[in-house]
mmCIF file of C-alpha atoms in Angstrom:
data_model
loop_
_atom_site.group_PDB
_atom_site.id
_atom_site.type_symbol
_atom_site.label_atom_id
_atom_site.label_comp_id
_atom_site.label_asym_id
_atom_site.label_seq_id
_atom_site.Cartn_x
_atom_site.Cartn_y
_atom_site.Cartn_z
ATOM 1 C CA MET A 1 -97.892 55.561 -118.501
ATOM 2 C CA LYS A 2 -96.321 59.032 -118.553
ATOM 3 C CA ARG A 3 -98.444 59.914 -121.571
ATOM 4 C CA ILE A 4 -101.601 58.866 -119.738
ATOM 5 C CA TRP A 5 -100.772 60.988 -116.701
ATOM 6 C CA ALA A 6 -99.847 63.920 -118.927
ATOM 7 C CA SER A 7 -103.215 63.639 -120.651
ATOM 8 C CA ARG A 8 -105.050 63.533 -117.321
ATOM 9 C CA LEU A 9 -103.100 66.529 -116.058
ATOM 10 C CA LEU A 10 -103.958 68.483 -119.202
ATOM 11 C CA ARG A 11 -107.656 67.692 -118.776
ATOM 12 C CA ALA A 12 -107.616 68.704 -115.108
ATOM 13 C CA SER A 13 -105.777 71.908 -115.996
ATOM 14 C CA SER A 14 -108.361 72.730 -118.658
ATOM 15 C CA LEU A 15 -111.190 72.353 -116.155
ATOM 16 C CA ALA A 16 -109.335 74.365 -113.505
ATOM 17 C CA ALA A 17 -108.666 77.162 -116.025
ATOM 18 C CA ALA A 18 -112.357 77.315 -116.948
ATOM 19 C CA LEU A 19 -113.367 77.530 -113.284
ATOM 20 C CA GLY A 20 -110.722 80.159 -112.651
ATOM 21 C CA LEU A 21 -111.949 82.283 -115.559
ATOM 22 C CA TRP A 22 -115.529 81.932 -114.314
ATOM 23 C CA GLN A 23 -114.513 83.078 -110.812
ATOM 24 C CA LEU A 24 -112.496 85.995 -112.160
ATOM 25 C CA LEU A 25 -115.207 87.332 -114.467
ATOM 26 C CA THR A 26 -117.930 87.103 -111.816
ATOM 27 C CA ALA A 27 -115.795 88.443 -108.942
ATOM 28 C CA LEU A 28 -114.838 91.503 -111.022
ATOM 29 C CA ASP A 29 -118.460 92.048 -112.188
ATOM 30 C CA VAL A 30 -117.348 92.143 -115.817
ATOM 31 C CA ASN A 31 -120.045 93.529 -118.122
ATOM 32 C CA LEU A 32 -119.065 93.473 -121.752
ATOM 33 C CA TRP A 33 -121.309 91.701 -124.254
ATOM 34 C CA LEU A 34 -121.997 89.043 -121.590
ATOM 35 C CA ARG A 35 -123.120 90.310 -118.193
ATOM 36 C CA PHE A 36 -121.378 88.632 -115.284
ATOM 37 C CA ALA A 37 -122.388 91.146 -112.590
ATOM 38 C CA GLN A 38 -125.494 89.128 -111.632
ATOM 39 C CA PHE A 39 -123.940 85.735 -112.279
ATOM 40 C CA PRO A 40 -123.054 83.584 -109.221
ATOM 41 C CA THR A 41 -119.373 83.078 -108.530
ATOM 42 C CA VAL A 42 -117.751 79.677 -108.262
ATOM 43 C CA LEU A 43 -117.520 80.154 -104.497
ATOM 44 C CA ASP A 44 -121.243 80.971 -104.278
ATOM 45 C CA VAL A 45 -122.131 77.807 -106.192
ATOM 46 C CA ALA A 46 -119.712 75.722 -104.131
ATOM 47 C CA GLY A 47 -121.259 77.019 -100.912
ATOM 48 C CA ARG A 48 -124.788 76.252 -102.090
ATOM 49 C CA PHE A 49 -123.651 72.821 -103.271
ATOM 50 C CA ARG A 50 -122.245 72.115 -99.808
ATOM 51 C CA ASP A 51 -125.556 73.104 -98.230
ATOM 52 C CA ARG A 52 -127.494 70.858 -100.628
ATOM 53 C CA LEU A 53 -125.281 67.870 -99.862
ATOM 54 C CA ALA A 54 -126.146 68.238 -96.181
ATOM 55 C CA GLY A 55 -129.898 68.046 -96.880
ATOM 56 C CA GLY A 56 -132.058 65.099 -97.841
ATOM 57 C CA ASP A 57 -133.864 66.722 -100.771
ATOM 58 C CA TYR A 58 -130.756 66.733 -102.954
ATOM 59 C CA TRP A 59 -130.235 63.003 -102.579
ATOM 60 C CA GLN A 60 -133.932 62.322 -103.137
ATOM 61 C CA ASP A 61 -133.830 64.363 -106.345
ATOM 62 C CA LEU A 62 -130.723 62.515 -107.453
ATOM 63 C CA ALA A 63 -132.290 59.108 -106.804
ATOM 64 C CA ASP A 64 -135.511 60.036 -108.630
ATOM 65 C CA SER A 65 -133.727 61.341 -111.730
ATOM 66 C CA LEU A 66 -131.395 58.345 -111.885
ATOM 67 C CA THR A 67 -134.300 55.916 -111.490
ATOM 68 C CA ARG A 68 -136.205 57.595 -114.314
ATOM 69 C CA ILE A 69 -133.239 57.794 -116.680
ATOM 70 C CA LEU A 70 -132.031 54.252 -116.065
ATOM 71 C CA THR A 71 -135.499 52.738 -116.406
ATOM 72 C CA GLY A 72 -136.346 54.565 -119.612
ATOM 73 C CA PHE A 73 -132.892 54.057 -121.105
ATOM 74 C CA ALA A 74 -132.794 50.335 -120.278
ATOM 75 C CA LEU A 75 -136.133 49.814 -122.020
ATOM 76 C CA ALA A 76 -134.963 51.884 -124.995
ATOM 77 C CA ALA A 77 -131.704 49.940 -125.251
ATOM 78 C CA VAL A 78 -133.397 46.525 -125.275
ATOM 79 C CA LEU A 79 -136.236 47.432 -127.632
ATOM 80 C CA GLY A 80 -134.108 49.732 -129.782
ATOM 81 C CA ILE A 81 -131.525 47.026 -130.473
ATOM 82 C CA ALA A 82 -134.249 44.429 -131.150
ATOM 83 C CA VAL A 83 -136.176 46.718 -133.518
ATOM 84 C CA GLY A 84 -132.989 47.914 -135.234
ATOM 85 C CA VAL A 85 -131.905 44.334 -135.952
ATOM 86 C CA ALA A 86 -135.395 43.455 -137.193
ATOM 87 C CA LEU A 87 -135.487 46.454 -139.539
ATOM 88 C CA ALA A 88 -132.101 45.548 -140.991
ATOM 89 C CA ARG A 89 -132.687 41.799 -141.305
ATOM 90 C CA SER A 90 -136.364 41.517 -142.247
ATOM 91 C CA ARG A 91 -138.004 43.198 -145.226
ATOM 92 C CA VAL A 92 -141.455 42.516 -143.776
ATOM 93 C CA ALA A 93 -140.526 44.164 -140.462
ATOM 94 C CA SER A 94 -139.069 47.113 -142.350
ATOM 95 C CA ASP A 95 -142.233 47.526 -144.446
ATOM 96 C CA VAL A 96 -144.525 47.298 -141.412
ATOM 97 C CA ILE A 97 -142.591 49.156 -138.693
ATOM 98 C CA ARG A 98 -140.360 51.659 -140.458
ATOM 99 C CA PRO A 99 -143.103 53.931 -141.915
ATOM 100 C CA VAL A 100 -144.568 54.448 -138.432
ATOM 101 C CA LEU A 101 -141.153 55.090 -136.884
ATOM 102 C CA GLU A 102 -140.132 57.544 -139.592
ATOM 103 C CA VAL A 103 -143.262 59.612 -138.966
ATOM 104 C CA ILE A 104 -142.750 59.691 -135.184
ATOM 105 C CA ARG A 105 -138.942 60.044 -135.157
ATOM 106 C CA PRO A 106 -138.757 63.756 -136.150
ATOM 107 C CA ILE A 107 -141.060 64.726 -133.265
ATOM 108 C CA PRO A 108 -138.954 65.966 -130.314
ATOM 109 C CA ALA A 109 -139.428 63.688 -127.323
ATOM 110 C CA ILE A 110 -140.166 66.666 -125.078
ATOM 111 C CA ALA A 111 -143.113 67.520 -127.353
ATOM 112 C CA LEU A 112 -144.673 64.242 -126.223
ATOM 113 C CA VAL A 113 -145.268 65.616 -122.709
ATOM 114 C CA PRO A 114 -148.979 66.408 -123.373
ATOM 115 C CA VAL A 115 -149.447 62.951 -124.891
ATOM 116 C CA ALA A 116 -147.749 61.318 -121.895
ATOM 117 C CA ILE A 117 -149.978 63.270 -119.506
ATOM 118 C CA LEU A 118 -153.064 62.031 -121.359
ATOM 119 C CA LEU A 119 -151.972 58.410 -121.747
ATOM 120 C CA PHE A 120 -150.260 57.530 -118.475
ATOM 121 C CA PRO A 121 -151.989 57.518 -115.087
ATOM 122 C CA THR A 122 -149.037 59.086 -113.238
ATOM 123 C CA ASN A 123 -146.441 61.743 -114.009
ATOM 124 C CA GLU A 124 -143.720 59.259 -113.080
ATOM 125 C CA GLN A 125 -144.739 56.837 -115.817
ATOM 126 C CA GLY A 126 -145.053 59.689 -118.301
ATOM 127 C CA ILE A 127 -141.521 60.938 -117.599
ATOM 128 C CA VAL A 128 -140.113 57.419 -118.024
ATOM 129 C CA ALA A 129 -141.995 57.115 -121.326
ATOM 130 C CA ILE A 130 -140.546 60.411 -122.570
ATOM 131 C CA THR A 131 -137.055 59.256 -121.567
ATOM 132 C CA PHE A 132 -137.648 55.988 -123.408
ATOM 133 C CA ALA A 133 -138.762 57.815 -126.554
ATOM 134 C CA ALA A 134 -135.725 60.091 -126.451
ATOM 135 C CA ALA A 135 -133.237 57.203 -126.358
ATOM 136 C CA PHE A 136 -135.140 54.694 -128.482
ATOM 137 C CA PHE A 137 -134.690 56.301 -131.882
ATOM 138 C CA PRO A 138 -130.907 56.938 -131.737
ATOM 139 C CA VAL A 139 -130.369 53.346 -130.609
ATOM 140 C CA THR A 140 -132.685 51.925 -133.272
ATOM 141 C CA VAL A 141 -131.211 53.936 -136.144
ATOM 142 C CA ALA A 142 -127.602 53.223 -135.100
ATOM 143 C CA THR A 143 -128.312 49.501 -134.741
ATOM 144 C CA ARG A 144 -130.037 49.317 -138.117
ATOM 145 C CA HIS A 145 -127.146 51.017 -139.900
ATOM 146 C CA ALA A 146 -124.544 48.933 -138.052
ATOM 147 C CA VAL A 147 -126.238 45.654 -139.030
ATOM 148 C CA ARG A 148 -126.715 46.706 -142.641
ATOM 149 C CA ALA A 149 -123.028 47.671 -142.867
ATOM 150 C CA LEU A 150 -121.796 44.164 -141.987
ATOM 151 C CA ALA A 151 -119.886 42.335 -144.714
ATOM 152 C CA PRO A 152 -122.078 39.565 -146.247
ATOM 153 C CA VAL A 153 -119.069 37.245 -146.381
ATOM 154 C CA TRP A 154 -119.249 36.696 -142.613
ATOM 155 C CA GLU A 155 -122.821 35.460 -142.784
ATOM 156 C CA GLU A 156 -122.055 33.327 -145.811
ATOM 157 C CA ALA A 157 -119.173 31.668 -143.971
ATOM 158 C CA VAL A 158 -121.435 30.647 -141.067
ATOM 159 C CA LEU A 159 -124.120 29.353 -143.419
ATOM 160 C CA THR A 160 -121.538 27.378 -145.376
ATOM 161 C CA MET A 161 -120.446 25.634 -142.186
ATOM 162 C CA GLY A 162 -124.025 24.575 -141.457
ATOM 163 C CA GLY A 163 -125.094 27.386 -139.124
ATOM 164 C CA GLY A 164 -128.707 28.545 -139.120
ATOM 165 C CA ARG A 165 -130.263 32.014 -138.881
ATOM 166 C CA TRP A 166 -130.021 32.124 -135.077
ATOM 167 C CA ARG A 167 -126.373 31.114 -135.254
ATOM 168 C CA VAL A 168 -125.755 33.929 -137.707
ATOM 169 C CA LEU A 169 -127.571 36.350 -135.421
ATOM 170 C CA TRP A 170 -125.612 35.480 -132.273
ATOM 171 C CA SER A 171 -122.222 34.800 -133.868
ATOM 172 C CA VAL A 172 -122.074 37.410 -136.635
ATOM 173 C CA VAL A 173 -124.773 40.075 -136.531
ATOM 174 C CA LEU A 174 -124.770 41.108 -132.870
ATOM 175 C CA PRO A 175 -120.992 40.944 -132.272
ATOM 176 C CA GLY A 176 -120.232 42.686 -135.563
ATOM 177 C CA ALA A 177 -122.741 45.460 -134.941
ATOM 178 C CA LEU A 178 -121.636 46.162 -131.351
ATOM 179 C CA PRO A 179 -119.436 49.211 -132.126
ATOM 180 C CA GLY A 180 -122.292 50.917 -133.968
ATOM 181 C CA VAL A 181 -124.792 49.880 -131.311
ATOM 182 C CA PHE A 182 -122.713 51.445 -128.551
ATOM 183 C CA GLY A 183 -122.398 54.598 -130.617
ATOM 184 C CA GLY A 184 -126.198 54.781 -130.628
ATOM 185 C CA LEU A 185 -126.347 54.048 -126.909
ATOM 186 C CA SER A 186 -123.897 56.869 -126.194
ATOM 187 C CA VAL A 187 -125.969 59.330 -128.215
ATOM 188 C CA GLY A 188 -129.187 57.974 -126.716
ATOM 189 C CA ILE A 189 -128.156 58.510 -123.093
ATOM 190 C CA GLY A 190 -127.251 62.129 -123.824
ATOM 191 C CA VAL A 191 -130.593 62.857 -125.500
ATOM 192 C CA ALA A 192 -132.400 60.993 -122.719
ATOM 193 C CA TRP A 193 -130.834 63.252 -120.076
ATOM 194 C CA ILE A 194 -131.939 66.353 -121.963
ATOM 195 C CA CYS A 195 -135.516 65.117 -122.152
ATOM 196 C CA VAL A 196 -135.835 63.732 -118.627
ATOM 197 C CA ILE A 197 -134.634 67.034 -117.152
ATOM 198 C CA ALA A 198 -137.013 69.011 -119.369
ATOM 199 C CA ALA A 199 -139.899 66.671 -118.485
ATOM 200 C CA GLU A 200 -139.143 67.065 -114.780
ATOM 201 C CA MET A 201 -139.235 70.840 -115.193
ATOM 202 C CA ILE A 202 -142.635 70.698 -116.893
ATOM 203 C CA SER A 203 -144.522 67.972 -115.063
ATOM 204 C CA GLY A 204 -142.170 66.420 -112.555
ATOM 205 C CA GLU A 205 -142.366 66.064 -108.814
ATOM 206 C CA TYR A 206 -138.907 65.875 -107.328
ATOM 207 C CA GLY A 207 -135.879 65.224 -109.529
ATOM 208 C CA VAL A 208 -132.901 67.375 -110.485
ATOM 209 C CA GLY A 209 -134.802 69.124 -113.281
ATOM 210 C CA TYR A 210 -137.755 69.919 -111.013
ATOM 211 C CA ARG A 211 -135.478 71.330 -108.303
ATOM 212 C CA THR A 212 -133.503 73.410 -110.804
ATOM 213 C CA TRP A 213 -136.689 74.991 -112.146
ATOM 214 C CA GLN A 214 -137.942 75.647 -108.633
ATOM 215 C CA ASP A 215 -134.680 77.430 -107.829
ATOM 216 C CA TYR A 216 -135.098 79.568 -110.948
ATOM 217 C CA THR A 217 -138.637 80.606 -109.986
ATOM 218 C CA LEU A 218 -137.290 81.611 -106.547
ATOM 219 C CA LEU A 219 -134.400 83.559 -108.162
ATOM 220 C CA ASP A 220 -131.934 81.252 -106.401
ATOM 221 C CA TYR A 221 -129.281 81.424 -109.111
ATOM 222 C CA PRO A 222 -126.553 79.569 -107.179
ATOM 223 C CA GLY A 223 -129.104 76.755 -106.753
ATOM 224 C CA VAL A 224 -129.765 76.800 -110.499
ATOM 225 C CA LEU A 225 -126.037 76.414 -111.163
ATOM 226 C CA VAL A 226 -125.870 73.545 -108.648
ATOM 227 C CA GLY A 227 -128.587 71.790 -110.639
ATOM 228 C CA MET A 228 -126.797 72.421 -113.929
ATOM 229 C CA VAL A 229 -123.498 71.100 -112.599
ATOM 230 C CA THR A 230 -125.266 68.045 -111.176
ATOM 231 C CA ILE A 231 -126.896 67.346 -114.537
ATOM 232 C CA GLY A 232 -123.558 67.680 -116.309
ATOM 233 C CA VAL A 233 -121.791 65.320 -113.919
ATOM 234 C CA LEU A 234 -124.586 62.736 -114.130
ATOM 235 C CA GLY A 235 -124.606 62.904 -117.927
ATOM 236 C CA TRP A 236 -120.837 62.545 -118.086
ATOM 237 C CA ALA A 237 -120.825 59.621 -115.633
ATOM 238 C CA THR A 238 -123.505 57.642 -117.483
ATOM 239 C CA SER A 239 -121.907 58.281 -120.888
ATOM 240 C CA ALA A 240 -118.510 57.240 -119.537
ATOM 241 C CA ALA A 241 -120.025 54.048 -118.101
ATOM 242 C CA ILE A 242 -121.461 53.161 -121.523
ATOM 243 C CA GLU A 243 -118.123 53.835 -123.223
ATOM 244 C CA VAL A 244 -116.249 51.670 -120.705
ATOM 245 C CA LEU A 245 -118.763 48.846 -121.155
ATOM 246 C CA GLY A 246 -118.499 49.192 -124.924
ATOM 247 C CA ARG A 247 -114.693 48.957 -124.833
ATOM 248 C CA ARG A 248 -114.875 45.828 -122.688
ATOM 249 C CA LEU A 249 -117.416 44.104 -124.920
ATOM 250 C CA THR A 250 -115.562 45.009 -128.117
ATOM 251 C CA GLY A 251 -112.051 44.361 -126.796
ATOM 252 C CA TRP A 252 -111.523 41.734 -129.485
ATOM 253 C CA LEU A 253 -111.713 44.366 -132.234
ATOM 254 C CA PRO A 254 -108.518 45.987 -133.583
ATOM 255 C CA ARG A 255 -107.936 49.458 -132.156
ATOM 256 C CA THR A 256 -107.305 52.537 -134.271
ATOM 257 C CA GLU A 257 -106.729 55.056 -131.477
ATOM 258 C CA HIS A 258 -104.005 57.644 -132.102
ATOM 259 C CA ASP A 259 -101.227 58.685 -129.798
ATOM 260 C CA GLY A 260 -101.378 62.365 -130.794
ATOM 261 C CA ARG A 261 -98.454 62.202 -133.277
ATOM 262 C CA GLY A 262 -100.480 60.961 -136.232
ATOM 263 C CA THR A 263 -99.618 57.268 -135.826
ATOM 264 C CA ALA A 264 -101.861 54.526 -134.552
ATOM 265 C CA ALA A 265 -101.287 53.654 -130.922
ATOM 266 C CA LYS A 266 -102.911 50.227 -131.146
ATOM 267 C CA GLY A 267 -103.818 47.809 -133.866
ATOM 268 C CA VAL A 268 -102.485 48.459 -137.351
ATOM 269 C CA ARG A 269 -99.804 51.145 -137.356
ATOM 270 C CA ALA A 270 -99.346 53.671 -140.123
#
């Protein structure tokens, strides 16, 4: 317990030190290689953040961005896992689907904005589609590799005991691939946030990205920093939620976390 509190204190101290350095450099108008004279101070950003919290637009932007990210990410998670399993388990699916995916995958999701504008009747649907595309490929690739990495002996054991292909899928493939799947989900949510904010800046109407860009065009730099901090907190919160869910669903696996002294804290000890 003491170690946990010490770790939390160290993290809080690290964040406080960063904020303190930011305030010091901007308050003193330090201009070396980086120019802090025009940069908002922590107090300026905090004051603007307080003003935004008192207004309705901030909460509307927050709700719109969260709705877009959660909708697109949920679709990407379901379809990405399904396609990843199919690619790993079926040669026919791999031959039919993989060539198309490999051609599309290198294209940055944000580059699909013109395509989304042409294909979808509303900007809202286009932004959700871009968010989906951003998260889909990390989830699919991670799932495919996780399934292919499973030891064949597990599947053979189920088949030997009379289990069929569906039994293998639900009892071996999906549980065994969960750690890799959640790794892909964690990466996917981060990429999805990058793309949804960029899409909101380009073609959005409301949303944190849209508001941040509007503040920039109005030279409201404290407002820009409020948007950036909001994006960072939202990204951290959603990633943390996925990690917590992943730990709960894979609690049966042996742990290999380290206690900071080079020895395993859980599971097999060195």
